[in-house]
Amino acid sequence: MSINTVEGSLVVEGARFGLAVSRFNSLIVDSLQRGAVDCLLRHGAKERDIEVVKVPGAHEIPLVAQRMAAMEKYDAIIALGAVIRGATPHFDYVAGECAKGLAAVGQRYGVPVAFGVLTVDTIEQAVERAGTKAGNKGGDAALTAIEMVNLLKQLGR
Ligand code: INI
C-alpha cells in the first residue's frame, strides 16, 4: 500500500512575490531582503515578478500585507522585519501583534504569508539570523513562500 503525499516543490514557475519590508533595524532587515530575493531568483523567480513594499516598522507590516493580499497581485507575501527586545514591554506588543496580524492575513485571503520577521533578544541574535552563523531567515521565509505557493496550487487554490 502506498500513501499519497502532497507537498509543494521548491521551483518557481511564474509565481509573483510581494515583499513587505520594514525599515526599522534596516542594517539587519536589508540583509533579510537580500537573502529573500537571492533565494527567489535562485529558485527560478524573475526579477519582474518580485515587488518590495517598504513600511516604517514591524507594527505596520500586517496592514500593508493585508492591502497587498487584497490587490490579488501576488501569489505569496513575504514579511521581513526585525524586532529586537529593549528595556520596556514594547517588544511584546510589536512582535506579538505583527505575528498575529500576518497569520490573520494569510487565513483571510488564502494567500501564503511567510513570516520572516526576526523576534530576538539581542542585536547579536539578529545578526546571526541575517546572513551569518544561523543562516538567513529572509531566505528561509522566501523558500517557505515558494513551497506554499506550489502546495496551494496542488490542493486546488
Ligand atoms: N519596529 C521594528 O520593526 N522593530 C523594533 O525592534 C521596534 N522597536 O523595538 O521599537 C519597532 N518599533 C517601531 C514600530 O514597529 C512602529 O513602527 C512604531 O511604533 C510606529 O507605529
mmCIF file of C-alpha atoms and ligand atoms in Angstrom:
data_model
loop_
_atom_site.group_PDB
_atom_site.id
_atom_site.type_symbol
_atom_site.label_atom_id
_atom_site.label_comp_id
_atom_site.label_asym_id
_atom_site.label_seq_id
_atom_site.Cartn_x
_atom_site.Cartn_y
_atom_site.Cartn_z
ATOM 1 C CA MET A 1 0.000 0.000 0.000
ATOM 2 C CA SER A 2 1.376 3.425 -0.840
ATOM 3 C CA ILE A 3 0.396 6.635 0.852
ATOM 4 C CA ASN A 4 -0.355 9.647 -1.301
ATOM 5 C CA THR A 5 1.721 12.593 -0.095
ATOM 6 C CA VAL A 6 1.063 16.108 -1.317
ATOM 7 C CA GLU A 7 3.840 18.651 -0.985
ATOM 8 C CA GLY A 8 4.944 21.796 -2.750
ATOM 9 C CA SER A 9 8.041 21.834 -4.908
ATOM 10 C CA LEU A 10 10.769 24.439 -4.428
ATOM 11 C CA VAL A 11 10.809 25.507 -8.067
ATOM 12 C CA VAL A 12 9.168 28.803 -9.004
ATOM 13 C CA GLU A 13 7.012 28.595 -12.109
ATOM 14 C CA GLY A 14 5.861 32.093 -12.904
ATOM 15 C CA ALA A 15 4.683 32.981 -9.398
ATOM 16 C CA ARG A 16 4.671 36.597 -8.231
ATOM 17 C CA PHE A 17 6.008 37.580 -4.839
ATOM 18 C CA GLY A 18 5.329 40.677 -2.768
ATOM 19 C CA LEU A 19 7.809 41.516 -0.033
ATOM 20 C CA ALA A 20 6.558 43.675 2.859
ATOM 21 C CA VAL A 21 9.756 45.001 4.386
ATOM 22 C CA SER A 22 10.198 47.238 7.418
ATOM 23 C CA ARG A 23 12.845 49.972 7.588
ATOM 24 C CA PHE A 24 13.323 49.708 11.352
ATOM 25 C CA ASN A 25 16.644 47.975 12.130
ATOM 26 C CA SER A 26 17.479 48.341 8.449
ATOM 27 C CA LEU A 27 21.026 47.072 8.878
ATOM 28 C CA ILE A 28 19.521 43.686 9.683
ATOM 29 C CA VAL A 29 16.412 43.840 7.525
ATOM 30 C CA ASP A 30 18.328 44.812 4.379
ATOM 31 C CA SER A 31 20.250 41.533 4.752
ATOM 32 C CA LEU A 32 16.991 39.617 5.157
ATOM 33 C CA GLN A 33 15.729 41.239 1.966
ATOM 34 C CA ARG A 34 18.910 40.321 0.084
ATOM 35 C CA GLY A 35 18.578 36.732 1.326
ATOM 36 C CA ALA A 36 14.939 36.535 0.277
ATOM 37 C CA VAL A 37 15.497 37.977 -3.191
ATOM 38 C CA ASP A 38 18.559 35.791 -3.768
ATOM 39 C CA CYS A 39 16.577 32.700 -2.791
ATOM 40 C CA LEU A 40 13.650 33.588 -5.056
ATOM 41 C CA LEU A 41 15.923 34.198 -8.040
ATOM 42 C CA ARG A 42 17.931 31.022 -7.476
ATOM 43 C CA HIS A 43 14.721 29.009 -7.360
ATOM 44 C CA GLY A 44 13.500 30.364 -10.671
ATOM 45 C CA ALA A 45 11.670 33.641 -9.981
ATOM 46 C CA LYS A 46 12.091 36.533 -12.402
ATOM 47 C CA GLU A 47 13.049 39.985 -11.130
ATOM 48 C CA ARG A 48 9.914 41.427 -12.748
ATOM 49 C CA ASP A 49 7.808 39.117 -10.559
ATOM 50 C CA ILE A 50 9.255 40.415 -7.295
ATOM 51 C CA GLU A 51 7.999 43.631 -5.727
ATOM 52 C CA VAL A 52 9.150 45.226 -2.478
ATOM 53 C CA VAL A 53 6.885 47.431 -0.371
ATOM 54 C CA LYS A 54 8.665 49.296 2.428
ATOM 55 C CA VAL A 55 6.982 50.150 5.728
ATOM 56 C CA PRO A 56 8.303 52.067 8.753
ATOM 57 C CA GLY A 57 8.351 49.237 11.312
ATOM 58 C CA ALA A 58 7.133 45.731 12.088
ATOM 59 C CA HIS A 59 3.933 47.149 13.562
ATOM 60 C CA GLU A 60 2.966 48.433 10.109
ATOM 61 C CA ILE A 61 3.668 45.180 8.234
ATOM 62 C CA PRO A 62 0.288 43.424 8.776
ATOM 63 C CA LEU A 63 -1.816 46.309 7.444
ATOM 64 C CA VAL A 64 0.315 46.622 4.335
ATOM 65 C CA ALA A 65 0.383 42.840 3.885
ATOM 66 C CA GLN A 66 -3.412 42.879 4.087
ATOM 67 C CA ARG A 67 -3.605 45.538 1.364
ATOM 68 C CA MET A 68 -1.145 43.597 -0.764
ATOM 69 C CA ALA A 69 -3.217 40.426 -0.363
ATOM 70 C CA ALA A 70 -6.404 42.288 -1.288
ATOM 71 C CA MET A 71 -4.767 43.502 -4.509
ATOM 72 C CA GLU A 72 -4.667 39.874 -5.722
ATOM 73 C CA LYS A 73 -1.402 40.703 -7.446
ATOM 74 C CA TYR A 74 0.873 38.302 -5.591
ATOM 75 C CA ASP A 75 0.876 34.539 -5.195
ATOM 76 C CA ALA A 76 2.653 34.916 -1.862
ATOM 77 C CA ILE A 77 3.684 37.662 0.510
ATOM 78 C CA ILE A 78 6.952 37.582 2.396
ATOM 79 C CA ALA A 79 7.082 39.724 5.525
ATOM 80 C CA LEU A 80 10.548 40.844 6.575
ATOM 81 C CA GLY A 81 11.476 42.776 9.693
ATOM 82 C CA ALA A 82 13.422 42.644 12.931
ATOM 83 C CA VAL A 83 12.002 43.249 16.368
ATOM 84 C CA ILE A 84 14.725 43.445 18.994
ATOM 85 C CA ARG A 85 13.859 43.368 22.683
ATOM 86 C CA GLY A 86 14.558 46.542 24.639
ATOM 87 C CA ALA A 87 14.114 47.585 28.252
ATOM 88 C CA THR A 88 10.338 48.029 28.011
ATOM 89 C CA PRO A 89 7.368 45.766 27.053
ATOM 90 C CA HIS A 90 7.267 47.464 23.620
ATOM 91 C CA PHE A 91 8.834 44.369 22.030
ATOM 92 C CA ASP A 92 5.995 42.098 23.142
ATOM 93 C CA TYR A 93 3.321 44.321 21.654
ATOM 94 C CA VAL A 94 5.084 44.902 18.349
ATOM 95 C CA ALA A 95 6.264 41.304 17.840
ATOM 96 C CA GLY A 96 3.019 39.711 19.045
ATOM 97 C CA GLU A 97 0.682 41.873 17.006
ATOM 98 C CA CYS A 98 2.861 41.554 13.928
ATOM 99 C CA ALA A 99 2.832 37.746 14.078
ATOM 100 C CA LYS A 100 -0.889 37.567 14.824
ATOM 101 C CA GLY A 101 -1.768 40.113 12.157
ATOM 102 C CA LEU A 102 0.216 38.328 9.473
ATOM 103 C CA ALA A 103 -1.306 34.953 10.292
ATOM 104 C CA ALA A 104 -4.762 36.534 10.045
ATOM 105 C CA VAL A 105 -3.995 37.990 6.607
ATOM 106 C CA GLY A 106 -2.961 34.608 5.248
ATOM 107 C CA GLN A 107 -6.058 32.918 6.597
ATOM 108 C CA ARG A 108 -8.444 35.643 5.480
ATOM 109 C CA TYR A 109 -7.174 35.966 1.928
ATOM 110 C CA GLY A 110 -5.941 32.421 1.307
ATOM 111 C CA VAL A 111 -2.545 33.760 0.316
ATOM 112 C CA PRO A 112 0.636 32.355 1.857
ATOM 113 C CA VAL A 113 2.239 34.945 4.106
ATOM 114 C CA ALA A 114 5.743 33.867 5.079
ATOM 115 C CA PHE A 115 6.924 35.157 8.446
ATOM 116 C CA GLY A 116 10.441 36.455 8.011
ATOM 117 C CA VAL A 117 10.282 38.824 10.957
ATOM 118 C CA LEU A 118 13.042 38.232 13.478
ATOM 119 C CA THR A 119 11.924 38.417 17.103
ATOM 120 C CA VAL A 120 15.096 38.339 19.145
ATOM 121 C CA ASP A 121 16.511 39.415 22.491
ATOM 122 C CA THR A 122 19.743 40.948 21.221
ATOM 123 C CA ILE A 123 21.275 42.555 18.166
ATOM 124 C CA GLU A 124 23.784 39.713 18.123
ATOM 125 C CA GLN A 125 20.970 37.175 17.720
ATOM 126 C CA ALA A 126 19.583 39.274 14.886
ATOM 127 C CA VAL A 127 22.954 39.407 13.120
ATOM 128 C CA GLU A 128 23.292 35.628 13.465
ATOM 129 C CA ARG A 129 19.987 35.176 11.634
ATOM 130 C CA ALA A 130 20.573 37.760 8.928
ATOM 131 C CA GLY A 131 23.236 36.064 6.871
ATOM 132 C CA THR A 132 25.793 34.827 9.374
ATOM 133 C CA LYS A 133 26.060 31.721 11.541
ATOM 134 C CA ALA A 134 22.353 30.887 11.817
ATOM 135 C CA GLY A 135 21.735 31.387 8.102
ATOM 136 C CA ASN A 136 19.420 33.976 6.606
ATOM 137 C CA LYS A 137 15.829 33.926 7.809
ATOM 138 C CA GLY A 138 14.811 36.089 4.862
ATOM 139 C CA GLY A 139 15.963 33.323 2.542
ATOM 140 C CA ASP A 140 14.188 30.733 4.688
ATOM 141 C CA ALA A 141 10.946 32.712 4.510
ATOM 142 C CA ALA A 142 11.247 33.000 0.734
ATOM 143 C CA LEU A 143 11.711 29.242 0.425
ATOM 144 C CA THR A 144 8.627 28.675 2.556
ATOM 145 C CA ALA A 145 6.674 31.056 0.330
ATOM 146 C CA ILE A 146 7.720 29.122 -2.791
ATOM 147 C CA GLU A 147 6.740 25.799 -1.258
ATOM 148 C CA MET A 148 3.385 27.125 -0.073
ATOM 149 C CA VAL A 149 2.516 28.632 -3.478
ATOM 150 C CA ASN A 150 3.154 25.283 -5.116
ATOM 151 C CA LEU A 151 1.369 23.347 -2.393
ATOM 152 C CA LEU A 152 -1.775 25.502 -2.624
ATOM 153 C CA LYS A 153 -1.706 25.094 -6.400
ATOM 154 C CA GLN A 154 -1.763 21.316 -5.960
ATOM 155 C CA LEU A 155 -4.552 21.492 -3.419
ATOM 156 C CA GLY A 156 -6.636 23.448 -5.912
ATOM 157 C CA ARG A 157 -6.464 27.048 -4.802
HETATM 158 N N1 INI B 1 9.815 48.257 14.969
HETATM 159 C C1 INI B 1 10.544 47.223 14.496
HETATM 160 O O1 INI B 1 10.361 46.809 13.334
HETATM 161 N N2 INI B 1 11.472 46.633 15.282
HETATM 162 C C2 INI B 1 11.705 47.042 16.572
HETATM 163 O O2 INI B 1 12.606 46.473 17.244
HETATM 164 C C3 INI B 1 10.947 48.121 17.079
HETATM 165 N N3 INI B 1 11.181 48.601 18.428
HETATM 166 O O3 INI B 1 11.881 47.945 19.177
HETATM 167 O O4 INI B 1 10.670 49.634 18.806
HETATM 168 C C4 INI B 1 9.985 48.722 16.234
HETATM 169 N N4 INI B 1 9.231 49.767 16.659
HETATM 170 C C5 INI B 1 8.500 50.604 15.761
HETATM 171 C C6 INI B 1 7.122 50.048 15.446
HETATM 172 O O5 INI B 1 7.200 48.928 14.597
HETATM 173 C C7 INI B 1 6.260 51.101 14.738
HETATM 174 O O6 INI B 1 6.860 51.445 13.516
HETATM 175 C C8 INI B 1 6.061 52.363 15.584
HETATM 176 O O7 INI B 1 5.588 52.034 16.857
HETATM 177 C C9 INI B 1 5.060 53.316 14.892
HETATM 178 O O8 INI B 1 3.800 52.700 14.709
#
